[in-house]
PDB file of C-alpha atoms in Angstrom:
ATOM      1  CA  MET Q  21     -18.840  69.973 -43.680  1.00  0.00           C
ATOM      2  CA  GLN Q  22     -16.870  72.391 -45.814  1.00  0.00           C
ATOM      3  CA  PHE Q  23     -13.654  71.174 -47.441  1.00  0.00           C
ATOM      4  CA  MET Q  24     -10.555  73.300 -47.108  1.00  0.00           C
ATOM      5  CA  ASP Q  25      -7.638  73.047 -49.486  1.00  0.00           C
ATOM      6  CA  ILE Q  26      -4.831  70.909 -48.108  1.00  0.00           C
ATOM      7  CA  LYS Q  27      -1.495  72.686 -48.230  1.00  0.00           C
ATOM      8  CA  GLY Q  28       1.279  70.223 -48.964  1.00  0.00           C
ATOM      9  CA  ALA Q  29       4.984  70.042 -49.632  1.00  0.00           C
ATOM     10  CA  ILE Q  30       7.186  72.941 -50.673  1.00  0.00           C
ATOM     11  CA  LEU Q  31       8.090  72.308 -54.324  1.00  0.00           C
ATOM     12  CA  GLY Q  32      10.800  74.933 -54.790  1.00  0.00           C
ATOM     13  CA  THR Q  33      12.367  78.100 -53.377  1.00  0.00           C
ATOM     14  CA  SER Q  34      14.359  81.055 -54.679  1.00  0.00           C
ATOM     15  CA  ALA Q  35      16.028  84.044 -53.021  1.00  0.00           C
ATOM     16  CA  TYR Q  36      16.474  87.586 -54.373  1.00  0.00           C
ATOM     17  CA  ARG Q  37      18.467  90.489 -53.023  1.00  0.00           C
ATOM     18  CA  ASP Q  38      17.396  93.923 -54.261  1.00  0.00           C
ATOM     19  CA  GLY Q  39      15.574  92.248 -57.174  1.00  0.00           C
ATOM     20  CA  VAL Q  40      18.499  90.041 -58.297  1.00  0.00           C
ATOM     21  CA  LEU Q  41      18.356  86.244 -58.043  1.00  0.00           C
ATOM     22  CA  VAL Q  42      21.074  85.083 -55.619  1.00  0.00           C
ATOM     23  CA  ALA Q  43      20.058  81.507 -54.758  1.00  0.00           C
ATOM     24  CA  ARG Q  44      17.684  78.658 -55.516  1.00  0.00           C
ATOM     25  CA  ASP Q  45      16.586  75.713 -53.397  1.00  0.00           C
ATOM     26  CA  VAL Q  46      17.319  77.457 -50.109  1.00  0.00           C
ATOM     27  CA  THR Q  47      15.867  76.701 -46.717  1.00  0.00           C
ATOM     28  CA  LEU Q  48      14.206  79.776 -45.232  1.00  0.00           C
ATOM     29  CA  THR Q  49      13.297  80.167 -41.579  1.00  0.00           C
ATOM     30  CA  LEU Q  50      10.645  82.872 -41.342  1.00  0.00           C
ATOM     31  CA  PRO Q  51      10.643  85.352 -38.449  1.00  0.00           C
ATOM     32  CA  ASP Q  52       8.524  84.662 -35.408  1.00  0.00           C
ATOM     33  CA  VAL Q  53       6.416  87.706 -34.597  1.00  0.00           C
ATOM     34  CA  THR Q  54       6.471  87.810 -30.806  1.00  0.00           C
ATOM     35  CA  PHE Q  55       4.548  90.468 -28.932  1.00  0.00           C
ATOM     36  CA  ALA Q  56       6.166  91.960 -25.854  1.00  0.00           C
ATOM     37  CA  THR Q  57       4.065  91.268 -22.779  1.00  0.00           C
ATOM     38  CA  ALA Q  58       3.068  93.165 -19.650  1.00  0.00           C
ATOM     39  CA  GLU Q  59       1.988  91.799 -16.293  1.00  0.00           C
ATOM     40  CA  HIS Q  60      -1.349  92.835 -14.780  1.00  0.00           C
ATOM     41  CA  LYS Q  61      -2.736  92.217 -11.311  1.00  0.00           C
ATOM     42  CA  ALA Q  62      -5.763  89.936 -11.638  1.00  0.00           C
ATOM     43  CA  MET Q  63      -6.204  87.125  -9.090  1.00  0.00           C
ATOM     44  CA  GLY Q  64      -2.446  87.107  -8.928  1.00  0.00           C
ATOM     45  CA  THR Q  65      -0.609  87.897 -12.130  1.00  0.00           C
ATOM     46  CA  LEU Q  66      -1.946  87.919 -15.682  1.00  0.00           C
ATOM     47  CA  GLU Q  67       0.481  88.333 -18.572  1.00  0.00           C
ATOM     48  CA  LEU Q  68      -0.942  89.800 -21.801  1.00  0.00           C
ATOM     49  CA  PRO Q  69       0.619  90.885 -25.101  1.00  0.00           C
ATOM     50  CA  MET Q  70       1.055  94.605 -25.750  1.00  0.00           C
ATOM     51  CA  LEU Q  71      -0.028  95.445 -29.290  1.00  0.00           C
ATOM     52  CA  GLY Q  72       2.464  97.730 -30.933  1.00  0.00           C
ATOM     53  CA  GLN Q  73       5.410  96.329 -28.997  1.00  0.00           C
ATOM     54  CA  LEU Q  74       7.370  93.528 -30.642  1.00  0.00           C
ATOM     55  CA  GLU Q  75      10.381  91.475 -29.717  1.00  0.00           C
ATOM     56  CA  PRO Q  76      13.189  91.606 -32.314  1.00  0.00           C
ATOM     57  CA  MET Q  77      12.457  89.639 -35.498  1.00  0.00           C
ATOM     58  CA  GLU Q  78      15.043  87.300 -36.934  1.00  0.00           C
ATOM     59  CA  ALA Q  79      15.096  85.136 -40.068  1.00  0.00           C
ATOM     60  CA  SER Q  80      17.664  82.815 -41.587  1.00  0.00           C
ATOM     61  CA  VAL Q  81      18.559  81.411 -44.978  1.00  0.00           C
ATOM     62  CA  THR Q  82      20.424  78.139 -45.366  1.00  0.00           C
ATOM     63  CA  LYS Q  83      22.210  77.615 -48.670  1.00  0.00           C
ATOM     64  CA  THR Q  84      24.328  74.756 -49.946  1.00  0.00           C
ATOM     65  CA  GLY Q  85      27.853  75.629 -51.096  1.00  0.00           C
ATOM     66  CA  TYR Q  86      29.999  78.746 -51.113  1.00  0.00           C
ATOM     67  CA  ASP Q  87      29.408  81.082 -54.042  1.00  0.00           C
ATOM     68  CA  LYS Q  88      28.673  84.669 -55.004  1.00  0.00           C
ATOM     69  CA  GLY Q  89      25.093  84.301 -53.696  1.00  0.00           C
ATOM     70  CA  VAL Q  90      26.391  83.635 -50.171  1.00  0.00           C
ATOM     71  CA  ALA Q  91      28.643  86.702 -50.434  1.00  0.00           C
ATOM     72  CA  GLN Q  92      25.749  88.893 -51.644  1.00  0.00           C
ATOM     73  CA  LEU Q  93      23.474  87.730 -48.822  1.00  0.00           C
ATOM     74  CA  ALA Q  94      26.158  88.156 -46.148  1.00  0.00           C
ATOM     75  CA  GLU Q  95      27.250  91.744 -46.936  1.00  0.00           C
ATOM     76  CA  PRO Q  96      26.832  93.696 -43.664  1.00  0.00           C
ATOM     77  CA  THR Q  97      24.364  96.249 -44.989  1.00  0.00           C
ATOM     78  CA  ALA Q  98      20.587  96.710 -44.993  1.00  0.00           C
ATOM     79  CA  MET Q  99      18.987  94.928 -47.943  1.00  0.00           C
ATOM     80  CA  ASN Q 100      15.618  94.185 -49.462  1.00  0.00           C
ATOM     81  CA  LEU Q 101      15.062  90.450 -49.658  1.00  0.00           C
ATOM     82  CA  GLU Q 102      12.420  88.522 -51.576  1.00  0.00           C
ATOM     83  CA  PHE Q 103      11.868  84.823 -51.253  1.00  0.00           C
ATOM     84  CA  ARG Q 104       9.547  82.916 -53.537  1.00  0.00           C
ATOM     85  CA  PHE Q 105       8.278  79.460 -52.767  1.00  0.00           C
ATOM     86  CA  VAL Q 106       5.797  77.112 -54.347  1.00  0.00           C
ATOM     87  CA  GLN Q 107       3.661  74.765 -52.301  1.00  0.00           C
ATOM     88  CA  ASP Q 108       1.535  71.871 -53.478  1.00  0.00           C
ATOM     89  CA  VAL Q 109      -2.206  72.302 -52.829  1.00  0.00           C
ATOM     90  CA  THR Q 110      -4.798  69.518 -52.975  1.00  0.00           C
ATOM     91  CA  LYS Q 111      -8.302  70.705 -53.925  1.00  0.00           C
ATOM     92  CA  SER Q 112     -11.656  69.181 -52.945  1.00  0.00           C
ATOM     93  CA  ASP Q 113     -11.879  67.294 -56.258  1.00  0.00           C
ATOM     94  CA  ASN Q 114      -8.604  65.496 -55.394  1.00  0.00           C
ATOM     95  CA  THR Q 115      -6.563  67.459 -57.930  1.00  0.00           C
ATOM     96  CA  SER Q 116      -3.289  69.133 -57.056  1.00  0.00           C
ATOM     97  CA  LYS Q 117      -1.956  72.458 -58.210  1.00  0.00           C
ATOM     98  CA  PRO Q 118       1.065  74.549 -57.340  1.00  0.00           C
ATOM     99  CA  GLU Q 119       0.498  77.747 -55.357  1.00  0.00           C
ATOM    100  CA  GLY Q 120       2.928  80.643 -55.515  1.00  0.00           C
ATOM    101  CA  CYS Q 121       3.924  82.387 -52.303  1.00  0.00           C
ATOM    102  CA  LYS Q 122       6.240  85.308 -51.537  1.00  0.00           C
ATOM    103  CA  VAL Q 123       8.076  86.672 -48.548  1.00  0.00           C
ATOM    104  CA  PHE Q 124       9.417  90.222 -48.534  1.00  0.00           C
ATOM    105  CA  MET Q 125      11.846  91.290 -45.829  1.00  0.00           C
ATOM    106  CA  ARG Q 126      14.132  94.175 -45.042  1.00  0.00           C
ATOM    107  CA  GLY Q 127      17.055  93.050 -42.981  1.00  0.00           C
ATOM    108  CA  VAL Q 128      20.703  93.220 -42.088  1.00  0.00           C
ATOM    109  CA  PRO Q 129      22.833  90.070 -41.951  1.00  0.00           C
ATOM    110  CA  LYS Q 130      24.034  89.207 -38.463  1.00  0.00           C
ATOM    111  CA  THR Q 131      26.516  86.544 -39.542  1.00  0.00           C
ATOM    112  CA  LEU Q 132      29.033  85.685 -42.207  1.00  0.00           C
ATOM    113  CA  PRO Q 133      28.679  81.919 -42.037  1.00  0.00           C
ATOM    114  CA  GLY Q 134      31.597  79.600 -41.455  1.00  0.00           C
ATOM    115  CA  GLY Q 135      30.770  75.950 -41.952  1.00  0.00           C
ATOM    116  CA  ASP Q 136      32.345  72.534 -41.812  1.00  0.00           C
ATOM    117  CA  LEU Q 137      34.571  71.418 -44.652  1.00  0.00           C
ATOM    118  CA  GLU Q 138      34.711  67.646 -44.924  1.00  0.00           C
ATOM    119  CA  GLN Q 139      35.933  65.700 -47.909  1.00  0.00           C
ATOM    120  CA  GLY Q 140      33.030  64.063 -49.730  1.00  0.00           C
ATOM    121  CA  SER Q 141      30.397  66.169 -47.922  1.00  0.00           C
ATOM    122  CA  LYS Q 142      28.469  69.231 -49.000  1.00  0.00           C
ATOM    123  CA  THR Q 143      28.711  72.478 -47.069  1.00  0.00           C
ATOM    124  CA  GLU Q 144      25.751  74.460 -45.817  1.00  0.00           C
ATOM    125  CA  GLN Q 145      25.843  78.088 -44.784  1.00  0.00           C
ATOM    126  CA  GLN Q 146      23.186  79.654 -42.596  1.00  0.00           C
ATOM    127  CA  ILE Q 147      22.903  83.435 -42.786  1.00  0.00           C
ATOM    128  CA  THR Q 148      20.888  85.046 -40.006  1.00  0.00           C
ATOM    129  CA  PHE Q 149      19.189  88.428 -40.497  1.00  0.00           C
ATOM    130  CA  ALA Q 150      17.924  91.077 -38.102  1.00  0.00           C
ATOM    131  CA  VAL Q 151      14.557  91.868 -39.720  1.00  0.00           C
ATOM    132  CA  SER Q 152      12.733  95.218 -39.531  1.00  0.00           C
ATOM    133  CA  ARG Q 153      10.096  94.553 -42.210  1.00  0.00           C
ATOM    134  CA  TYR Q 154       8.321  91.258 -42.928  1.00  0.00           C
ATOM    135  CA  GLN Q 155       5.495  90.551 -45.368  1.00  0.00           C
ATOM    136  CA  LEU Q 156       4.079  87.108 -46.164  1.00  0.00           C
ATOM    137  CA  ILE Q 157       1.799  86.557 -49.182  1.00  0.00           C
ATOM    138  CA  VAL Q 158       0.292  83.113 -49.818  1.00  0.00           C
ATOM    139  CA  GLY Q 159      -1.641  82.485 -53.022  1.00  0.00           C
ATOM    140  CA  GLY Q 160      -2.071  86.233 -53.555  1.00  0.00           C
ATOM    141  CA  ILE Q 161      -3.443  86.841 -50.031  1.00  0.00           C
ATOM    142  CA  GLU Q 162      -1.448  88.906 -47.568  1.00  0.00           C
ATOM    143  CA  ILE Q 163      -1.088  86.991 -44.303  1.00  0.00           C
ATOM    144  CA  CYS Q 164       0.861  89.707 -42.511  1.00  0.00           C
ATOM    145  CA  LEU Q 165       2.859  92.891 -42.928  1.00  0.00           C
ATOM    146  CA  ILE Q 166       4.997  94.042 -40.037  1.00  0.00           C
ATOM    147  CA  ASP Q 167       7.205  97.091 -40.487  1.00  0.00           C
ATOM    148  CA  GLN Q 168       8.740  98.155 -37.196  1.00  0.00           C
ATOM    149  CA  LEU Q 169      10.295 101.353 -38.584  1.00  0.00           C
ATOM    150  CA  LYS Q 170       7.065 102.566 -40.215  1.00  0.00           C
ATOM    151  CA  GLY Q 171       4.745 101.445 -37.410  1.00  0.00           C
ATOM    152  CA  ILE Q 172       2.726  98.888 -39.405  1.00  0.00           C
ATOM    153  CA  LEU Q 173       1.294  95.761 -37.791  1.00  0.00           C
ATOM    154  CA  ARG Q 174      -1.207  94.254 -40.241  1.00  0.00           C
ATOM    155  CA  ILE Q 175      -2.397  90.676 -39.794  1.00  0.00           C
ATOM    156  CA  ASN Q 176      -5.203  89.113 -41.844  1.00  0.00           C
ATOM    157  CA  GLY Q 177      -6.031  92.505 -43.366  1.00  0.00           C
ATOM    158  CA  LYS Q 178      -6.454  94.377 -40.060  1.00  0.00           C
ATOM    159  CA  ASP Q 179      -3.949  97.072 -39.055  1.00  0.00           C
ATOM    160  CA  TYR Q 180      -3.539  96.663 -35.307  1.00  0.00           C
ATOM    161  CA  GLN Q 181      -1.156  99.604 -35.054  1.00  0.00           C
ATOM    162  CA  SER Q 182      -3.473 102.212 -36.635  1.00  0.00           C
ATOM    163  CA  SER Q 183      -5.360 102.981 -33.390  1.00  0.00           C
ATOM    164  CA  ILE Q 184      -2.063 103.647 -31.620  1.00  0.00           C
ATOM    165  CA  ASN Q 185      -0.626 105.674 -34.521  1.00  0.00           C
ATOM    166  CA  SER Q 186      -3.778 107.867 -34.649  1.00  0.00           C
ATOM    167  CA  LEU Q 187      -3.148 108.940 -31.040  1.00  0.00           C
ATOM    168  CA  LEU Q 188       0.490 109.887 -31.541  1.00  0.00           C
TER     169      LEU Q 188
END
């Protein structure tokens, strides 16, 4: 039996807008990549994903407190976002080491967060983004790159959009 590294807790996060640090210790909700589906007649109805056709991607960042970082993330304009996170990894020899990961996105904020203001409580703002480009890199390995405007759909190193693009 082959041992696989055990990916553990997230040890830290940071957020950058256009290369400038805007927040630390944020909660990031990554976009779901959902393929549009089509129905086919096969012993009734069979629903299959259509490669090259995606549902809208959405991501969100939750940050504690109001500050300039919230304002920079909530400006209603397209922006390049980078999120860095570190996860704990347990190796086969029972040692742990931190592993650096990155998320690159191009998006436009959909909300300027409100929030609850209660004496003695912290505030949290959640900023939701409409995402057109999403790239996830874990430990130096690209998991996916989806760029809806450039027609890129690469998962685990394979570009699933290239066969469609070559016919256009």
